[in-house]
Structures are given as C-alpha cells and as structure tokens.
Coordinates of C-alpha atoms in Angstrom, one line a residue:
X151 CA -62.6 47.5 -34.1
X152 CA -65.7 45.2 -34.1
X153 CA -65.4 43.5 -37.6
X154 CA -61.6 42.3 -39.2
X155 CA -61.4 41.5 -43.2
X156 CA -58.5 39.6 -43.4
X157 CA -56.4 38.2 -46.4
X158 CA -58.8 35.1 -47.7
X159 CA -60.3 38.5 -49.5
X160 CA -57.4 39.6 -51.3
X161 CA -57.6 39.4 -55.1
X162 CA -61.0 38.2 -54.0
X163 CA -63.7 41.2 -53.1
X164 CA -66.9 39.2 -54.0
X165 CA -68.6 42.1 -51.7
X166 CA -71.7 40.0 -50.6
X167 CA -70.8 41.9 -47.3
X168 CA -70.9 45.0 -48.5
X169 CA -74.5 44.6 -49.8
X170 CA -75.3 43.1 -46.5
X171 CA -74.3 45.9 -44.4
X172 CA -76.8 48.2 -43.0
X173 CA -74.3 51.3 -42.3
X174 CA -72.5 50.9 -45.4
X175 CA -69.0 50.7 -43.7
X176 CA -67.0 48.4 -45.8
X177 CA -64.9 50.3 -48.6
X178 CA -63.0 49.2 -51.5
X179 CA -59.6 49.1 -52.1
X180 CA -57.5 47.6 -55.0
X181 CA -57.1 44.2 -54.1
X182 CA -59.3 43.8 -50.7
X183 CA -62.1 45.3 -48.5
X184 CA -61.3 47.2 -44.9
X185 CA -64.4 47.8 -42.2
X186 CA -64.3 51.5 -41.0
X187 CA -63.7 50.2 -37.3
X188 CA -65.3 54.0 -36.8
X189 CA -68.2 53.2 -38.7
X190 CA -68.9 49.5 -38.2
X191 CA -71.5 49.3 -35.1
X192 CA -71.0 45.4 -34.7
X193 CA -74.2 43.6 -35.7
X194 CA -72.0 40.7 -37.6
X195 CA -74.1 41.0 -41.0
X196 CA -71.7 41.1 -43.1
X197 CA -70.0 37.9 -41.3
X198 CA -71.8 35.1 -42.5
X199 CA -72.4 35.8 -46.3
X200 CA -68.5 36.2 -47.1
X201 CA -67.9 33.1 -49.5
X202 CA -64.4 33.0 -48.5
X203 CA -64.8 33.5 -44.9
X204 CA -62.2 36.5 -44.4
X205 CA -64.8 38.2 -41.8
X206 CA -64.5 37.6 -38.1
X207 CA -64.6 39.8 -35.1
X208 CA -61.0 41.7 -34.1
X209 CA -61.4 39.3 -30.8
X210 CA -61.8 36.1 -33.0
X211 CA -59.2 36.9 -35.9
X212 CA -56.8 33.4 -36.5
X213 CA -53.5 34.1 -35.3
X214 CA -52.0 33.5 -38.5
X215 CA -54.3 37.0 -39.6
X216 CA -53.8 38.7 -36.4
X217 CA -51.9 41.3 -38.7
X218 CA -54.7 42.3 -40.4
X219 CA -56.6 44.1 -37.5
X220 CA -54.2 46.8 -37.0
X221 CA -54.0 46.8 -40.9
X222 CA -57.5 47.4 -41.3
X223 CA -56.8 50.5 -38.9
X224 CA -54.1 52.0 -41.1
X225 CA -56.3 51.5 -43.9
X226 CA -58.4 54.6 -42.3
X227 CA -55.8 56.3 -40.3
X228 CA -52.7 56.6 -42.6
X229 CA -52.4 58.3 -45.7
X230 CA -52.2 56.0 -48.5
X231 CA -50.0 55.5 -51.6
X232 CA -51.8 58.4 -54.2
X233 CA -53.9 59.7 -51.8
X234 CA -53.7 63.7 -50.6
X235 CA -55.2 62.8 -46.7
X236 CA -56.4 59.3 -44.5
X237 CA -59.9 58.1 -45.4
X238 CA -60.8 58.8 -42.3
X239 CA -64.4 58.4 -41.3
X240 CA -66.2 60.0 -44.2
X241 CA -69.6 58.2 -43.2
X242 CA -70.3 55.2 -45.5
X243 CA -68.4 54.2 -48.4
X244 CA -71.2 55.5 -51.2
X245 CA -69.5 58.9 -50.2
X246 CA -66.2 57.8 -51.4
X247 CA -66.8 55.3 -54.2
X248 CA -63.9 53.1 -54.8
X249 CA -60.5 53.9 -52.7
X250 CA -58.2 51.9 -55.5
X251 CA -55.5 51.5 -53.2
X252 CA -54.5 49.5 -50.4
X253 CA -52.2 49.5 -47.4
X254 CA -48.7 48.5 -48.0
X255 CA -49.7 45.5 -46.3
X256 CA -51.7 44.3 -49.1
X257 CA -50.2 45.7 -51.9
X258 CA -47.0 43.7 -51.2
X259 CA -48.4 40.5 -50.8
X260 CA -48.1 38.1 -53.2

C-alpha cells in the first residue's frame, strides 16, 4: 500500500489530495478519505498539499497511526456497515461517487 491517510483527516476531508491525484484513487467516506492501495501507483501527489498532513507513505506512517494502514486496507477489502459487497478496486472513485461510510475504525472514534 504506497500512500496511508491516517486520522489528522477525520472530521476533516479538505480533499486537496483528491484534486491532486492523477489516477483518481482516493474515495470518500463519511468522516475520512482511504487510498485504493490497488489503485494508488505511488507518485506522492497527493502528499504534500494535505493541509493537515494525514498523508505519508505505509513505510513512513507515525507509530502512533500505524493502525491506519491495515485500516485503509479493510476500507477496500471488507464489506462495510450498509453496503451489499467490498469497494473493491472499481477503478477511480468518479465511478463510485461518495462511499458515506467508514470502517469501524473510524466510525468509533471520537
């Protein structure tokens, strides 16, 4: 998984990143944004213009976020809360508009 978004983003989502990146692989849950680790093909652009600095590579990721790159995972892989099957890898996000709805991760934190 190349690129992490970790919990600086929650209740946040300005999605400068999302504008930023050139294989639109950063979707939109309801209180943060995950990187298709499928999707993402590492060229950091989305890195530098996060205004809260939640973006790092999965190598790079504070320890105290650590969490948040096997989160970022499920967010893909596991079938969510309202959902009928995982995102999966549905090529780019304009293909699946908003998600809404987060890991459990996320939705529990306060």
């Amino acid at each position: 998984m190349p690129y992490v978004i970790a919990a600086p983003c929650i209740d946040v989502m300005d999605k400068s990143c999302v504008e930023e990146c050139p294989v639109d692989c950063i979707y939109e849950g309801d209180r943060k944004l995950y990187i298709n680790p499928k999707e993402c093909i590492d060229c950091g652009a989305c890195e530098p213009v996060c205004p809260v600095e939640a973006i790092s590579q999965d190598r790079r990721v504070d320890p105290e976020h650590a969490g948040f790159v096997e989160d970022n995972r499920r967010f893909f892989v596991d079938l969510l809360p309202g959902r009928e099957a995982p995102i999966g890898t549905p090529g780019g996000s304009n293909k699946t508009g908003r998600i809404g709805v987060d890991t459990p991760m996320v939705a529990g934190r306060s």
